[in-house]
RNA sequence: UGACCUGUGGUGUAAUUGGCAACACGUCUGACUCUGGAUCAGAAGAGUCCAGGUUCGAGCCCUGGCAGGUCAACCA
């Protein structure tokens, strides 16, 4: 079962696409139906930019009581793989959307597309061109200079039919000829200058195998697939704006009713510090700069999921950024805010120590322990509480102790008293060092009367530390992820974007101690390690070696507070 | 110098038929906290790319500029 609910806490803003659809509905267009589609090419994994498109397409259908299809745009067998098809379906479902029984492939329509091409030839609207790519390209002219007509443009219908059948039968080599629509070589729109609609490709297709050796081009396939699937609003990104006249031209040739899909373009998502180009992401994977498409540093949906981002937070993010035709760049902090916002409400709190310093409570009996109550989530009382074991030997965060504290340092130092959260007040008496002068452990005493964290005499303490019982703690590996690129717009750099890779994007902390509660964790369960950030258990964890990924740190005003003094 | 598209605080979006430019993130204050980067309270920050015009009144309408983007793959 797929969770199809979308967080509606804030009323979704109407955008220009909604306005257009309402207009169409008012005019009774297409029988007042609303039917969208999400049409990825299965040539890579989906990323956060696709998430925007998915939320948009499915969101519109939900808003207008319509339907959304999933369609794989698989017209180029040389780039497409079944692995990608599967990951895409998985990611769309995980995001919380359901295409029900409406799964399509452009390749489902290969025969109809071919028939349509034959129809165009018969109507004198398409011809076979025997020239090679360079010649065709040079005849195409430039945006400011009209193109010239191919010498093969006025072949007879019979000859074109014969040649196209031979192309289809595999009698010609790749690149030796193509089928072109006969439109207008002088059009100010380059896409109308007799666009290529079929090319010869003797490649194995992931679904149709070796059945075909001619494949339709995007422009020839997309609008017709929309038409045959009954799509009413075909939403795509801005770069297809100039293709729209061609989209309409093909659909006009197909027309046998009043029904007409409408292409609407919106601005694709750009995020600061984030590479979104599929080609570059593929390069990062292929050259081993990351450990696969689902590496937690990747902006892919599978990477974000593994990193601990929730589907709900991605949907909320997508609502928040809106939909326009303005080509902008969104600050990643907005995405991170969306995750924190959701995780803050839902994440289980757990104490943990990433950089341990041993503390011995000298007046606590040896071989004894007790269990203290701890709140699971102060944001949500219904999450209840848990027991945290306390004993003579503990770990605290190394940063929480300073031997010679500056004035405003209120945490542990020799002679000061602090609270151990949910436990007792403790005072540091001794600092134990090794031969190099490194601090190896602290000796403290506790006040048994302060059990639970309050002292009966009402004395206050200036800091509260988180801690973990050494004997009971779960030792685990924690991986801190940072942004993969140091440059604000690495996507802007074509060839040299790798030079901006952040060498510290992955920091592995092999010996961290977490309270025993995390033994119950399953992959993808998320936690807030008090004061350290949000984490989730990774897929490649084992019971012997649990691995936690940091989803996102908490915002850093606490550190600022310290720097003030 | 062709076609198409876009221009509102640092960023992203709003603004009914023209009516005091609103919201969120970010930033900065202060308060409260048995973690907090949470929460609460508050502040700064744009006069809407420019110039004209219509109007009592223009971010919205008109005219002319300017700036940016997309398009010349047998990719999608």
CSV table of N, CA and C in Angstrom, one decimal, chain A residues 244-401:
chain,number,residue,atom,x,y,z
A,244,UNK,N,7.2,23.6,-28.4
A,244,UNK,CA,5.8,23.5,-28.3
A,244,UNK,C,5.1,23.6,-29.7
A,245,UNK,N,5.5,24.5,-30.6
A,245,UNK,CA,4.9,24.5,-31.9
A,245,UNK,C,5.0,23.2,-32.6
A,246,UNK,N,6.1,22.5,-32.4
A,246,UNK,CA,6.3,21.2,-33.1
A,246,UNK,C,5.4,20.2,-32.4
A,247,UNK,N,5.3,20.2,-31.1
A,247,UNK,CA,4.4,19.3,-30.4
A,247,UNK,C,3.0,19.5,-30.9
A,248,UNK,N,2.6,20.7,-31.1
A,248,UNK,CA,1.2,21.0,-31.6
A,248,UNK,C,1.1,20.6,-33.0
A,249,UNK,N,2.1,20.8,-33.8
A,249,UNK,CA,2.0,20.4,-35.2
A,249,UNK,C,1.8,18.9,-35.4
A,250,UNK,N,2.5,18.1,-34.6
A,250,UNK,CA,2.3,16.6,-34.7
A,250,UNK,C,0.9,16.2,-34.3
A,251,UNK,N,0.5,16.8,-33.1
A,251,UNK,CA,-0.8,16.4,-32.6
A,251,UNK,C,-1.9,16.8,-33.6
A,252,UNK,N,-1.7,18.0,-34.3
A,252,UNK,CA,-2.6,18.4,-35.3
A,252,UNK,C,-2.7,17.4,-36.4
A,253,UNK,N,-1.6,16.8,-36.8
A,253,UNK,CA,-1.7,15.8,-37.9
A,253,UNK,C,-2.4,14.6,-37.5
A,254,UNK,N,-2.4,14.3,-36.2
A,254,UNK,CA,-2.9,13.1,-35.6
A,254,UNK,C,-4.4,13.2,-35.4
A,255,UNK,N,-4.8,14.5,-35.3
A,255,UNK,CA,-6.1,14.9,-34.8
A,255,UNK,C,-7.3,14.1,-35.5
A,256,UNK,N,-8.2,13.6,-34.6
A,256,UNK,CA,-9.4,13.1,-35.2
A,256,UNK,C,-10.6,13.4,-34.3
A,257,UNK,N,-10.3,14.4,-33.3
A,257,UNK,CA,-11.4,14.8,-32.5
A,257,UNK,C,-11.1,16.2,-31.9
A,258,UNK,N,-11.9,16.7,-31.0
A,258,UNK,CA,-11.6,18.0,-30.4
A,258,UNK,C,-10.6,17.9,-29.3
A,259,UNK,N,-10.4,16.6,-28.8
A,259,UNK,CA,-9.4,16.5,-27.7
A,259,UNK,C,-8.0,16.9,-28.1
A,260,UNK,N,-7.4,17.6,-27.2
A,260,UNK,CA,-6.0,18.1,-27.5
A,260,UNK,C,-5.2,18.3,-26.2
A,261,UNK,N,-4.1,17.6,-26.1
A,261,UNK,CA,-3.3,17.8,-24.9
A,261,UNK,C,-2.6,19.2,-25.0
A,262,UNK,N,-2.3,19.8,-23.9
A,262,UNK,CA,-1.7,21.1,-23.9
A,262,UNK,C,-0.3,20.9,-23.1
A,263,UNK,N,0.7,21.4,-23.8
A,263,UNK,CA,2.0,21.4,-23.1
A,263,UNK,C,2.2,22.7,-22.3
A,264,UNK,N,2.6,22.5,-21.0
A,264,UNK,CA,2.8,23.7,-20.2
A,264,UNK,C,4.2,23.5,-19.6
A,265,UNK,N,5.0,24.6,-19.6
A,265,UNK,CA,6.4,24.5,-19.1
A,265,UNK,C,6.6,25.2,-17.8
A,266,UNK,N,7.4,24.7,-17.0
A,266,UNK,CA,7.8,25.3,-15.7
A,266,UNK,C,9.3,25.3,-15.5
A,267,UNK,N,9.8,26.1,-14.6
A,267,UNK,CA,11.2,26.1,-14.3
A,267,UNK,C,11.7,24.9,-13.5
A,268,UNK,N,12.7,24.3,-14.0
A,268,UNK,CA,13.3,23.1,-13.3
A,268,UNK,C,13.9,23.6,-12.0
A,269,UNK,N,14.1,22.7,-11.0
A,269,UNK,CA,14.6,23.1,-9.7
A,269,UNK,C,16.2,23.2,-9.8
A,270,UNK,N,16.7,24.3,-9.3
A,270,UNK,CA,18.1,24.4,-9.1
A,270,UNK,C,18.3,24.6,-7.6
A,271,UNK,N,19.3,23.9,-7.0
A,271,UNK,CA,19.6,24.1,-5.6
A,271,UNK,C,21.0,24.5,-5.5
A,272,UNK,N,21.3,25.4,-4.5
A,272,UNK,CA,22.7,25.8,-4.3
A,272,UNK,C,23.5,24.6,-3.8
A,273,UNK,N,24.8,24.6,-4.1
A,273,UNK,CA,25.7,23.6,-3.7
A,273,UNK,C,25.3,22.2,-4.2
A,274,UNK,N,24.5,22.1,-5.2
A,274,UNK,CA,24.0,20.8,-5.6
A,274,UNK,C,24.1,20.6,-7.1
A,275,UNK,N,24.7,19.5,-7.5
A,275,UNK,CA,24.7,19.1,-8.9
A,275,UNK,C,23.5,18.4,-9.3
A,276,UNK,N,22.8,18.8,-10.3
A,276,UNK,CA,21.5,18.2,-10.6
A,276,UNK,C,21.5,17.6,-12.0
A,277,UNK,N,22.6,17.8,-12.8
A,277,UNK,CA,22.6,17.3,-14.1
A,277,UNK,C,22.8,15.8,-14.0
A,278,UNK,N,21.9,15.1,-14.7
A,278,UNK,CA,22.0,13.6,-14.7
A,278,UNK,C,23.3,13.1,-15.3
A,279,UNK,N,23.8,13.8,-16.3
A,279,UNK,CA,25.1,13.4,-16.9
A,279,UNK,C,26.2,13.5,-15.8
A,280,UNK,N,26.2,14.6,-15.1
A,280,UNK,CA,27.3,14.7,-14.1
A,280,UNK,C,27.1,13.7,-12.9
A,281,UNK,N,25.8,13.5,-12.6
A,281,UNK,CA,25.6,12.5,-11.5
A,281,UNK,C,26.1,11.1,-11.9
A,282,UNK,N,25.8,10.8,-13.2
A,282,UNK,CA,26.3,9.5,-13.7
A,282,UNK,C,27.8,9.5,-13.7
A,283,UNK,N,28.4,10.6,-14.0
A,283,UNK,CA,29.9,10.7,-14.0
A,283,UNK,C,30.4,10.4,-12.5
A,284,UNK,N,29.8,11.0,-11.6
A,284,UNK,CA,30.2,10.8,-10.2
A,284,UNK,C,30.1,9.4,-9.8
A,285,UNK,N,29.1,8.7,-10.2
A,285,UNK,CA,28.9,7.3,-9.9
A,285,UNK,C,30.0,6.4,-10.7
A,286,UNK,N,30.1,6.7,-12.0
A,286,UNK,CA,30.9,5.9,-12.9
A,286,UNK,C,32.4,6.0,-12.5
A,287,UNK,N,32.8,7.2,-12.1
A,287,UNK,CA,34.2,7.4,-11.8
A,287,UNK,C,34.5,7.2,-10.3
A,288,UNK,N,33.5,6.7,-9.6
A,288,UNK,CA,33.7,6.3,-8.2
A,288,UNK,C,33.9,7.4,-7.2
A,289,UNK,N,33.5,8.6,-7.5
A,289,UNK,CA,33.6,9.7,-6.5
A,289,UNK,C,32.6,9.6,-5.4
A,290,UNK,N,31.6,8.8,-5.7
A,290,UNK,CA,30.6,8.5,-4.6
A,290,UNK,C,30.4,6.9,-4.7
A,291,UNK,N,29.8,6.4,-3.7
A,291,UNK,CA,29.5,5.0,-3.6
A,291,UNK,C,28.2,4.6,-4.2
A,292,UNK,N,27.9,5.0,-5.5
A,292,UNK,CA,26.7,4.6,-6.1
A,292,UNK,C,25.6,5.7,-6.1
A,293,UNK,N,24.5,5.4,-6.9
A,293,UNK,CA,23.5,6.4,-7.0
A,293,UNK,C,22.8,6.7,-5.7
A,294,UNK,N,22.8,5.8,-4.7
A,294,UNK,CA,22.1,6.0,-3.5
A,294,UNK,C,23.1,6.4,-2.4
A,295,UNK,N,24.3,6.8,-2.7
A,295,UNK,CA,25.2,7.4,-1.8
A,295,UNK,C,24.5,8.5,-1.1
A,296,UNK,N,24.6,8.6,0.3
A,296,UNK,CA,23.8,9.6,1.0
A,296,UNK,C,24.2,11.0,0.7
A,297,UNK,N,25.3,11.2,0.0
A,297,UNK,CA,25.7,12.6,-0.4
A,297,UNK,C,25.0,13.0,-1.8
A,298,UNK,N,24.4,12.0,-2.4
A,298,UNK,CA,23.8,12.3,-3.8
A,298,UNK,C,22.5,13.0,-3.6
A,299,UNK,N,22.1,13.9,-4.5
A,299,UNK,CA,20.8,14.5,-4.5
A,299,UNK,C,19.7,13.7,-5.0
A,300,UNK,N,20.0,12.4,-5.3
A,300,UNK,CA,19.0,11.5,-5.8
A,300,UNK,C,18.0,11.2,-4.7
A,301,UNK,N,16.8,10.8,-5.1
A,301,UNK,CA,15.8,10.4,-4.1
A,301,UNK,C,16.3,9.3,-3.3
A,302,UNK,N,16.9,8.3,-3.9
A,302,UNK,CA,17.4,7.2,-3.1
A,302,UNK,C,18.5,7.6,-2.2
A,303,UNK,N,19.3,8.5,-2.6
A,303,UNK,CA,20.4,9.0,-1.7
A,303,UNK,C,19.8,9.8,-0.5
A,304,UNK,N,18.9,10.6,-0.8
A,304,UNK,CA,18.3,11.4,0.2
A,304,UNK,C,17.5,10.5,1.2
A,305,UNK,N,16.9,9.5,0.7
A,305,UNK,CA,16.2,8.5,1.5
A,305,UNK,C,17.2,7.8,2.5
A,306,UNK,N,18.3,7.4,1.9
A,306,UNK,CA,19.3,6.7,2.7
A,306,UNK,C,19.9,7.6,3.7
A,307,UNK,N,20.0,8.9,3.4
A,307,UNK,CA,20.5,9.9,4.3
A,307,UNK,C,19.6,10.2,5.4
A,308,UNK,N,18.3,9.8,5.3
A,308,UNK,CA,17.4,10.0,6.3
A,308,UNK,C,16.3,11.0,6.1
A,309,UNK,N,16.3,11.6,4.9
A,309,UNK,CA,15.2,12.5,4.5
A,309,UNK,C,13.9,11.8,4.4
A,310,UNK,N,12.8,12.4,4.9
A,310,UNK,CA,11.6,11.7,4.8
A,310,UNK,C,10.8,12.2,3.5
A,311,UNK,N,9.9,11.3,3.1
A,311,UNK,CA,9.1,11.6,1.9
A,311,UNK,C,8.3,12.9,2.2
A,312,UNK,N,7.7,12.9,3.4
A,312,UNK,CA,6.9,14.0,3.7
A,312,UNK,C,7.6,15.4,3.7
A,313,UNK,N,8.9,15.3,4.1
A,313,UNK,CA,9.6,16.6,4.1
A,313,UNK,C,9.9,17.0,2.7
A,314,UNK,N,10.1,16.1,1.8
A,314,UNK,CA,10.4,16.4,0.4
A,314,UNK,C,9.1,17.0,-0.3
A,315,UNK,N,8.0,16.4,0.1
A,315,UNK,CA,6.7,16.9,-0.5
A,315,UNK,C,6.5,18.3,0.1
A,316,UNK,N,6.8,18.5,1.3
A,316,UNK,CA,6.5,19.9,1.9
A,316,UNK,C,7.5,20.9,1.2
A,317,UNK,N,8.7,20.5,1.0
A,317,UNK,CA,9.7,21.3,0.4
A,317,UNK,C,9.1,21.7,-1.0
A,318,UNK,N,8.7,20.7,-1.7
A,318,UNK,CA,8.2,20.9,-3.1
A,318,UNK,C,7.0,21.9,-3.1
A,319,UNK,N,6.1,21.8,-2.1
A,319,UNK,CA,5.0,22.8,-2.0
A,319,UNK,C,5.5,24.2,-1.7
A,320,UNK,N,6.5,24.3,-0.9
A,320,UNK,CA,7.0,25.6,-0.4
A,320,UNK,C,7.7,26.3,-1.5
A,321,UNK,N,8.4,25.6,-2.4
A,321,UNK,CA,9.2,26.4,-3.4
A,321,UNK,C,8.3,26.9,-4.6
A,322,UNK,N,7.1,26.4,-4.7
A,322,UNK,CA,6.2,27.0,-5.7
A,322,UNK,C,6.6,26.5,-7.1
A,323,UNK,N,5.8,27.0,-8.1
A,323,UNK,CA,6.0,26.6,-9.5
A,323,UNK,C,5.9,27.9,-10.3
A,324,UNK,N,6.9,28.3,-11.0
A,324,UNK,CA,6.9,29.4,-11.9
A,324,UNK,C,7.7,29.2,-13.2
A,325,UNK,N,7.8,30.2,-14.0
A,325,UNK,CA,8.6,30.1,-15.2
A,325,UNK,C,9.9,30.9,-15.0
A,326,UNK,N,10.2,31.2,-13.7
A,326,UNK,CA,11.4,32.0,-13.5
A,326,UNK,C,12.5,31.0,-13.1
A,327,UNK,N,13.6,31.2,-13.9
A,327,UNK,CA,14.7,30.3,-13.7
A,327,UNK,C,15.6,30.7,-12.5
A,328,UNK,N,15.4,30.2,-11.4
A,328,UNK,CA,16.1,30.6,-10.2
A,328,UNK,C,16.9,29.5,-9.5
A,329,UNK,N,17.5,29.9,-8.4
A,329,UNK,CA,18.3,28.9,-7.6
A,329,UNK,C,17.7,28.9,-6.2
A,330,UNK,N,17.3,27.8,-5.7
A,330,UNK,CA,16.8,27.7,-4.3
A,330,UNK,C,17.9,27.4,-3.4
A,331,UNK,N,17.9,28.0,-2.2
A,331,UNK,CA,18.9,27.8,-1.2
A,331,UNK,C,18.7,26.4,-0.6
A,332,UNK,N,19.7,25.6,-0.5
A,332,UNK,CA,19.5,24.3,0.1
A,332,UNK,C,19.0,24.4,1.6
A,333,UNK,N,19.3,25.5,2.2
A,333,UNK,CA,18.8,25.6,3.6
A,333,UNK,C,17.3,25.5,3.7
A,334,UNK,N,16.6,25.7,2.6
A,334,UNK,CA,15.1,25.6,2.7
A,334,UNK,C,14.8,24.1,2.7
A,335,UNK,N,15.6,23.3,1.9
A,335,UNK,CA,15.3,21.8,2.0
A,335,UNK,C,15.7,21.3,3.3
A,336,UNK,N,16.8,21.7,3.9
A,336,UNK,CA,17.2,21.3,5.2
A,336,UNK,C,16.2,21.7,6.3
A,337,UNK,N,15.7,22.9,6.1
A,337,UNK,CA,14.7,23.3,7.1
A,337,UNK,C,13.5,22.4,7.0
A,338,UNK,N,13.1,22.0,5.8
A,338,UNK,CA,11.9,21.1,5.7
A,338,UNK,C,12.1,19.8,6.4
A,339,UNK,N,13.4,19.3,6.3
A,339,UNK,CA,13.7,18.0,6.9
A,339,UNK,C,13.7,18.2,8.5
A,340,UNK,N,14.4,19.2,8.9
A,340,UNK,CA,14.4,19.4,10.4
A,340,UNK,C,13.0,19.6,10.9
A,341,UNK,N,12.2,20.4,10.2
A,341,UNK,CA,10.9,20.6,10.7
A,341,UNK,C,10.1,19.3,10.9
A,342,UNK,N,10.2,18.4,9.9
A,342,UNK,CA,9.5,17.2,10.1
A,342,UNK,C,10.1,16.3,11.1
A,343,UNK,N,11.4,16.1,11.1
A,343,UNK,CA,12.1,15.3,12.0
A,343,UNK,C,12.0,15.8,13.4
A,344,UNK,N,11.9,17.1,13.6
A,344,UNK,CA,11.8,17.6,15.0
A,344,UNK,C,10.5,17.1,15.6
A,345,UNK,N,9.5,17.0,14.8
A,345,UNK,CA,8.2,16.5,15.3
A,345,UNK,C,8.2,15.0,15.5
A,346,UNK,N,8.9,14.3,14.7
A,346,UNK,CA,8.7,12.9,14.7
A,346,UNK,C,9.9,12.0,15.2
A,347,UNK,N,11.1,12.6,15.2
A,347,UNK,CA,12.2,11.8,15.5
A,347,UNK,C,12.4,11.4,17.0
A,348,UNK,N,12.6,10.1,17.2
A,348,UNK,CA,12.9,9.6,18.6
A,348,UNK,C,14.2,10.3,19.1
A,349,UNK,N,14.2,10.8,20.3
A,349,UNK,CA,15.4,11.3,20.9
A,349,UNK,C,16.2,10.2,21.6
A,350,UNK,N,17.5,10.3,21.5
A,350,UNK,CA,18.3,9.3,22.0
A,350,UNK,C,19.6,10.0,22.4
A,351,UNK,N,20.2,9.6,23.5
A,351,UNK,CA,21.5,10.2,23.9
A,351,UNK,C,22.6,9.5,23.2
A,352,UNK,N,23.6,10.2,22.8
A,352,UNK,CA,24.7,9.6,22.1
A,352,UNK,C,26.0,10.4,22.3
A,353,UNK,N,27.1,9.8,22.2
A,353,UNK,CA,28.4,10.4,22.3
A,353,UNK,C,29.2,10.1,21.1
A,354,UNK,N,29.6,11.1,20.4
A,354,UNK,CA,30.4,10.8,19.1
A,354,UNK,C,31.9,10.8,19.4
A,355,UNK,N,32.3,11.6,20.3
A,355,UNK,CA,33.7,11.7,20.6
A,355,UNK,C,33.9,11.5,22.1
A,356,UNK,N,34.0,10.2,22.5
A,356,UNK,CA,33.8,9.8,24.0
A,356,UNK,C,35.0,10.2,24.9
A,357,UNK,N,34.6,10.6,26.1
A,357,UNK,CA,35.5,10.8,27.2
A,357,UNK,C,34.9,10.0,28.4
A,358,UNK,N,35.7,9.1,28.9
A,358,UNK,CA,35.2,8.3,30.0
A,358,UNK,C,35.1,9.1,31.3
A,359,UNK,N,34.0,8.8,32.0
A,359,UNK,CA,33.8,9.5,33.3
A,359,UNK,C,33.5,8.4,34.3
A,360,UNK,N,34.2,8.4,35.5
A,360,UNK,CA,34.0,7.4,36.5
A,360,UNK,C,33.3,8.1,37.7
A,361,UNK,N,32.2,7.6,38.1
A,361,UNK,CA,31.5,8.2,39.2
A,361,UNK,C,32.0,7.5,40.5
A,362,UNK,N,32.9,8.1,41.1
A,362,UNK,CA,33.7,7.3,42.2
A,362,UNK,C,32.8,6.9,43.4
A,363,UNK,N,31.8,7.7,43.6
A,363,UNK,CA,30.9,7.3,44.8
A,363,UNK,C,29.7,6.5,44.4
A,364,UNK,N,29.7,6.0,43.2
A,364,UNK,CA,28.6,5.1,42.7
A,364,UNK,C,29.1,3.7,42.9
A,365,UNK,N,28.3,2.8,43.4
A,365,UNK,CA,28.8,1.4,43.7
A,365,UNK,C,29.2,0.7,42.4
A,366,UNK,N,30.2,-0.1,42.5
A,366,UNK,CA,30.7,-0.9,41.3
A,366,UNK,C,29.6,-2.0,41.1
A,367,UNK,N,29.6,-2.5,39.9
A,367,UNK,CA,28.7,-3.6,39.5
A,367,UNK,C,27.2,-3.3,39.8
A,368,UNK,N,26.9,-2.1,39.8
A,368,UNK,CA,25.5,-1.8,40.1
A,368,UNK,C,25.0,-0.9,38.9
A,369,UNK,N,23.7,-0.9,38.7
A,369,UNK,CA,23.2,0.0,37.7
A,369,UNK,C,21.7,0.2,38.0
A,370,UNK,N,21.1,1.2,37.4
A,370,UNK,CA,19.7,1.5,37.6
A,370,UNK,C,19.2,2.1,36.3
A,371,UNK,N,17.9,2.1,36.2
A,371,UNK,CA,17.3,2.6,35.0
A,371,UNK,C,16.5,3.9,35.3
A,372,UNK,N,16.7,4.9,34.4
A,372,UNK,CA,16.1,6.2,34.6
A,372,UNK,C,15.1,6.5,33.5
A,373,UNK,N,14.1,7.3,33.8
A,373,UNK,CA,13.1,7.6,32.7
A,373,UNK,C,13.6,8.8,31.8
A,374,UNK,N,13.4,8.6,30.6
A,374,UNK,CA,13.8,9.6,29.6
A,374,UNK,C,12.7,9.8,28.6
A,375,UNK,N,12.5,11.1,28.2
A,375,UNK,CA,11.4,11.4,27.3
A,375,UNK,C,11.8,11.1,25.9
A,376,UNK,N,10.9,10.5,25.2
A,376,UNK,CA,11.2,10.1,23.8
A,376,UNK,C,11.2,11.2,22.8
A,377,UNK,N,10.2,12.2,23.0
A,377,UNK,CA,10.2,13.3,22.1
A,377,UNK,C,9.4,14.4,22.8
A,378,UNK,N,10.1,15.5,23.2
A,378,UNK,CA,9.4,16.6,23.9
A,378,UNK,C,8.3,17.3,23.0
A,379,UNK,N,8.4,17.1,21.7
A,379,UNK,CA,7.5,17.7,20.7
A,379,UNK,C,6.2,16.8,20.7
A,380,UNK,N,6.3,15.6,21.1
A,380,UNK,CA,5.1,14.7,21.0
A,380,UNK,C,5.0,13.8,22.2
A,381,UNK,N,4.3,14.2,23.2
A,381,UNK,CA,4.2,13.5,24.5
A,381,UNK,C,3.7,12.0,24.2
A,382,UNK,N,2.9,11.8,23.1
A,382,UNK,CA,2.4,10.5,22.9
A,382,UNK,C,3.5,9.5,22.6
A,383,UNK,N,4.7,9.9,22.3
A,383,UNK,CA,5.7,9.0,22.0
A,383,UNK,C,6.3,8.4,23.3
A,384,UNK,N,5.8,8.9,24.4
A,384,UNK,CA,6.1,8.3,25.7
A,384,UNK,C,7.6,8.4,26.2
A,385,UNK,N,7.9,7.4,27.0
A,385,UNK,CA,9.3,7.5,27.6
A,385,UNK,C,10.0,6.2,27.5
A,386,UNK,N,11.2,6.1,27.9
A,386,UNK,CA,12.0,4.9,27.8
A,386,UNK,C,12.9,4.9,29.1
A,387,UNK,N,13.5,3.7,29.3
A,387,UNK,CA,14.4,3.6,30.4
A,387,UNK,C,15.9,3.7,29.9
A,388,UNK,N,16.7,4.5,30.6
A,388,UNK,CA,18.1,4.6,30.2
A,388,UNK,C,18.9,4.1,31.4
A,389,UNK,N,19.8,3.2,31.1
A,389,UNK,CA,20.6,2.6,32.2
A,389,UNK,C,21.8,3.6,32.6
A,390,UNK,N,22.0,3.6,33.9
A,390,UNK,CA,23.0,4.5,34.5
A,390,UNK,C,23.9,3.6,35.3
A,391,UNK,N,25.2,3.8,35.3
A,391,UNK,CA,26.1,3.0,36.1
A,391,UNK,C,27.4,3.8,36.4
A,392,UNK,N,28.4,3.2,37.0
A,392,UNK,CA,29.5,3.9,37.5
A,392,UNK,C,30.4,4.5,36.5
A,393,UNK,N,30.5,3.8,35.3
A,393,UNK,CA,31.3,4.3,34.2
A,393,UNK,C,30.5,4.8,33.1
A,394,UNK,N,30.7,6.0,32.7
A,394,UNK,CA,29.9,6.7,31.6
A,394,UNK,C,30.9,7.2,30.6
A,395,UNK,N,30.2,7.6,29.4
A,395,UNK,CA,30.9,8.4,28.4
A,395,UNK,C,30.2,9.7,28.3
A,396,UNK,N,31.0,10.8,28.2
A,396,UNK,CA,30.4,12.1,27.8
A,396,UNK,C,31.1,12.6,26.6
A,397,UNK,N,30.5,13.6,26.0
A,397,UNK,CA,31.2,14.2,24.8
A,397,UNK,C,32.4,14.9,25.2
A,398,UNK,N,33.5,14.7,24.5
A,398,UNK,CA,34.8,15.3,24.9
A,398,UNK,C,34.7,16.8,24.9
A,399,UNK,N,33.9,17.3,24.0
A,399,UNK,CA,33.8,18.8,24.0
A,399,UNK,C,33.1,19.4,25.2
A,400,UNK,N,32.4,18.5,26.0
A,400,UNK,CA,31.7,19.0,27.1
A,400,UNK,C,32.5,19.2,28.4
A,401,UNK,N,33.8,18.9,28.2
A,401,UNK,CA,34.7,19.1,29.3
A,401,UNK,C,35.9,20.0,28.9
